[in-house]
Coordinates of C-alpha atoms and ligand atoms in Angstrom, one line a residue:
M21 CA 117.0 129.5 145.1
I22 CA 115.9 126.6 143.0
N23 CA 117.2 125.9 139.6
E24 CA 114.9 123.3 137.7
Y25 CA 116.1 121.4 134.7
F26 CA 113.6 119.2 133.3
F27 CA 114.6 116.5 130.5
E28 CA 112.6 114.5 128.1
S29 CA 114.1 111.3 128.6
R30 CA 116.0 109.9 131.7
D31 CA 119.1 109.3 129.4
A32 CA 119.2 112.7 128.5
L33 CA 119.0 113.7 132.1
L34 CA 121.8 111.4 133.1
A35 CA 124.2 112.5 130.3
Q36 CA 123.7 116.2 131.3
L37 CA 123.8 115.3 135.1
Q38 CA 127.4 113.4 134.3
A39 CA 128.7 116.2 132.3
D40 CA 127.8 118.8 134.9
M41 CA 129.1 116.9 137.8
L42 CA 132.4 116.1 136.2
A43 CA 132.7 120.0 135.1
Q44 CA 132.1 121.1 138.7
V45 CA 134.3 118.7 140.8
S46 CA 137.2 119.1 137.9
A47 CA 137.1 123.0 138.5
V48 CA 137.2 122.6 142.1
I49 CA 140.3 120.0 142.0
E50 CA 142.0 122.3 139.6
Q51 CA 141.7 125.4 142.1
Q52 CA 142.5 123.8 145.2
N53 CA 144.3 120.2 144.6
A54 CA 141.5 118.5 146.7
A55 CA 137.8 118.1 146.2
S56 CA 135.2 115.5 148.1
V57 CA 132.1 114.8 146.3
L58 CA 129.0 113.5 148.2
L59 CA 126.9 110.8 146.5
S60 CA 123.5 109.2 147.3
G61 CA 122.7 105.8 146.6
G62 CA 119.2 104.9 145.2
S63 CA 118.8 103.0 141.8
T64 CA 118.9 106.1 139.5
P65 CA 122.4 107.4 139.4
G66 CA 124.3 104.1 139.0
P67 CA 125.3 104.5 135.3
V68 CA 126.5 108.2 136.1
Y69 CA 129.0 106.8 138.9
E70 CA 130.2 104.1 136.6
A71 CA 131.2 106.9 134.1
L72 CA 132.7 109.0 136.7
G73 CA 134.5 106.2 138.1
H74 CA 136.5 106.3 134.8
T75 CA 136.9 110.0 134.5
L76 CA 137.1 111.7 137.7
D77 CA 140.5 113.1 138.7
R78 CA 142.2 110.4 141.3
R79 CA 142.5 113.1 143.9
V80 CA 138.9 113.4 144.1
Q81 CA 137.6 111.8 147.8
V82 CA 134.1 109.9 147.1
A83 CA 132.1 109.9 150.2
L84 CA 128.1 108.7 151.0
V85 CA 125.3 110.8 151.7
D86 CA 123.9 108.0 153.5
D87 CA 123.8 104.5 153.8
R88 CA 121.9 101.7 155.4
W89 CA 123.2 100.0 158.5
V90 CA 124.3 96.7 156.5
G91 CA 127.5 94.9 155.5
L92 CA 129.3 95.7 152.3
D93 CA 128.1 92.0 151.2
H94 CA 124.2 93.6 151.1
K95 CA 122.7 94.8 148.2
G96 CA 121.2 97.6 150.1
S97 CA 124.9 99.0 150.9
N98 CA 125.5 102.3 149.1
E99 CA 129.2 102.1 150.2
A100 CA 129.4 98.7 148.1
L101 CA 127.9 100.7 145.1
L102 CA 130.4 103.5 145.2
R103 CA 133.6 101.0 145.7
R104 CA 132.6 99.1 142.7
C105 CA 132.0 102.4 140.6
F106 CA 135.1 104.0 142.1
P107 CA 137.6 101.5 142.4
D108 CA 140.5 103.7 141.9
H109 CA 139.2 106.6 144.3
T110 CA 139.4 106.9 148.1
V111 CA 135.9 106.0 149.1
V112 CA 134.6 107.0 152.4
G113 CA 132.1 105.1 153.9
M114 CA 129.6 105.4 156.8
K115 CA 129.6 102.0 158.0
V116 CA 131.4 100.9 161.4
D117 CA 131.5 97.4 162.8
E118 CA 129.1 98.4 165.6
A119 CA 125.7 96.9 166.7
K120 CA 124.1 100.2 166.2
P121 CA 124.7 103.4 164.2
Q122 CA 124.1 105.4 167.5
D123 CA 127.4 103.9 168.6
A124 CA 129.4 104.8 165.6
V125 CA 128.4 108.4 165.0
E126 CA 131.5 109.8 166.4
E127 CA 133.9 107.7 164.6
V128 CA 131.8 108.5 161.3
N129 CA 132.1 112.2 162.1
N130 CA 135.8 111.8 162.3
R131 CA 135.9 110.3 158.9
Y132 CA 133.6 113.1 157.6
R133 CA 135.8 116.2 159.2
A134 CA 138.8 114.8 157.3
L135 CA 137.1 115.4 153.9
A136 CA 138.0 118.5 151.7
Q137 CA 135.2 121.4 152.8
P138 CA 133.1 122.7 151.7
F139 CA 132.3 119.7 149.8
A140 CA 132.9 120.3 145.9
L141 CA 129.6 118.7 145.1
T142 CA 126.6 116.8 146.9
L143 CA 124.2 114.8 145.0
L144 CA 120.7 114.0 146.6
G145 CA 117.9 111.8 145.4
M146 CA 114.3 112.1 146.7
G147 CA 111.7 109.6 147.7
P148 CA 108.2 109.4 147.3
D149 CA 107.6 109.9 150.9
G150 CA 109.5 113.3 150.8
H151 CA 112.9 111.8 152.3
T152 CA 116.1 112.9 151.0
A153 CA 119.5 111.4 152.1
S154 CA 118.1 109.3 154.9
L155 CA 116.3 112.2 156.6
F156 CA 113.1 110.2 156.6
P157 CA 109.4 111.8 157.7
F158 CA 109.3 111.5 161.6
A159 CA 112.3 109.4 161.9
E160 CA 114.1 108.7 165.1
G161 CA 116.8 111.3 165.3
L162 CA 115.4 113.3 162.8
D163 CA 115.0 116.6 164.9
G164 CA 119.0 116.2 166.1
A165 CA 119.9 115.5 162.2
M166 CA 117.8 118.8 161.0
A167 CA 119.2 121.2 163.7
S168 CA 121.4 124.1 162.6
D169 CA 124.2 123.1 165.1
A170 CA 124.3 119.4 164.0
P171 CA 127.4 117.8 163.2
L172 CA 128.3 116.4 159.8
C173 CA 126.6 112.9 160.2
A174 CA 124.0 111.4 162.5
A175 CA 122.3 107.9 163.1
I176 CA 118.6 107.7 162.1
T177 CA 116.0 105.0 162.8
A178 CA 113.2 105.4 160.1
T179 CA 109.6 104.2 160.4
E180 CA 109.4 100.7 158.4
S181 CA 107.6 101.5 155.4
E182 CA 107.2 100.6 151.6
V183 CA 110.0 102.9 150.9
T184 CA 112.4 101.7 153.6
G185 CA 111.4 98.2 154.0
P186 CA 113.0 96.5 157.1
L187 CA 116.3 98.5 156.7
V188 CA 115.3 101.3 158.9
D189 CA 118.5 101.7 160.7
R190 CA 120.7 104.3 158.6
M191 CA 123.7 106.7 159.1
T192 CA 123.2 110.1 157.2
L193 CA 124.7 113.6 156.4
T194 CA 122.9 116.1 158.5
L195 CA 120.6 119.1 156.9
P196 CA 123.6 121.6 157.7
A197 CA 126.2 119.2 156.2
I198 CA 123.9 118.8 153.1
L199 CA 124.1 122.6 152.7
N200 CA 127.9 122.7 153.2
T201 CA 128.7 122.4 149.5
R202 CA 129.7 124.3 146.5
R203 CA 127.0 122.8 144.3
L204 CA 123.8 120.9 145.7
M205 CA 122.1 118.9 143.1
L206 CA 118.8 116.9 143.3
L207 CA 118.0 114.3 141.1
I208 CA 114.2 113.3 140.7
T209 CA 113.0 110.7 138.1
G210 CA 109.3 109.6 137.9
E211 CA 106.1 111.2 137.5
D212 CA 105.0 110.1 140.7
K213 CA 107.9 112.0 142.5
L214 CA 106.8 115.2 140.7
A215 CA 104.0 115.9 142.8
V216 CA 105.8 115.3 146.0
Y217 CA 108.6 117.7 144.7
Q218 CA 106.1 120.5 143.8
A219 CA 104.3 120.0 147.3
A220 CA 107.9 120.1 149.1
K221 CA 108.6 123.6 147.7
T222 CA 106.0 125.2 149.7
A223 CA 105.3 122.6 152.6
N224 CA 105.5 124.0 156.0
D225 CA 105.9 120.7 158.0
H226 CA 109.4 119.7 157.5
K227 CA 109.2 117.0 159.7
A228 CA 106.8 115.4 157.6
M229 CA 108.5 116.1 154.1
P230 CA 112.4 116.7 154.9
V231 CA 113.2 117.5 151.6
A232 CA 111.3 120.6 151.9
A233 CA 114.1 121.8 154.2
V234 CA 116.6 121.4 151.8
L235 CA 114.4 123.2 148.9
Q236 CA 113.4 126.3 151.0
Q237 CA 117.1 127.3 151.9
F238 CA 117.0 130.9 150.6
D239 CA 120.8 131.4 150.5
V240 CA 121.4 127.9 149.0
D241 CA 121.0 127.0 145.2
V242 CA 119.6 123.7 144.5
D243 CA 119.9 122.5 140.9
V244 CA 117.1 120.2 140.4
Y245 CA 117.1 117.6 137.6
W246 CA 114.0 115.8 136.7
A247 CA 112.7 113.6 134.0
K248 CA 109.8 110.9 133.6
Ligands
LIG320 C1 119.3 105.8 149.2 C2 119.0 107.1 149.6 C3 118.0 107.8 149.1 C4 117.8 107.8 147.5 C5 116.1 108.1 147.3 C6 116.0 108.2 145.8 O1 118.4 105.2 148.7 O2 120.5 105.2 149.3 O3 118.9 106.9 150.9 O4 117.8 109.4 149.6 O5 118.8 108.9 146.8 O6 115.5 107.2 148.0 O7 116.2 106.9 145.3 P1 116.1 106.4 143.8 O8 117.2 106.8 143.0 O9 116.1 105.0 143.9 O10 115.0 107.0 143.6

């Protein structure tokens, strides 16, 4: 089921998102003494992460939803973003010092299997091409990453586009891992993305629009936060 929350401004959205994320993760850590929160990169959620870095209980483990296959010194590194915003938390990244993400899948899956599960919270973004996490349309590795028996993480090589730029090699949570969460949030900002989101709700071709596979789960609630 999809729950839609529309906001008049991006600031209002980010304030509510931050409050909801904090409440969700705090409730889980109080109940279970362990919680993992899975966070996407992208340009939009940075201010929320900075605030959560100060307020989230230190027992919470922070892990990536996906990452570009670059070093921590690269501006496209999601791991570097999370390490900067959560200096006092355990941050679990997806980068391994291997030439290709395909060779690192086993090690990354070992890291992710050690996280508290189901995840307390997973925050997704969405691209104008209908990608979410690093599930990119028609990417190499997409079938495996969307299979119901996929492990937690998978290597993806996207097609170079305006959205990916040349950084096509990625590591990502798979579709079943994305759904393996107590609270699934999808953050969408920008009017251009609204039409893509609306189309994804009924799109039949999930390989062309992977976010549709997340939105069309009958037994999983997705909280969609949207602002212009
Ligand atoms: C990343 C993620 C991606 C992101 C969306 C939305 O870029 O790290 O792979 O899935 O969440 O592209 O990004 P924006 O917040 O920049 O719009």
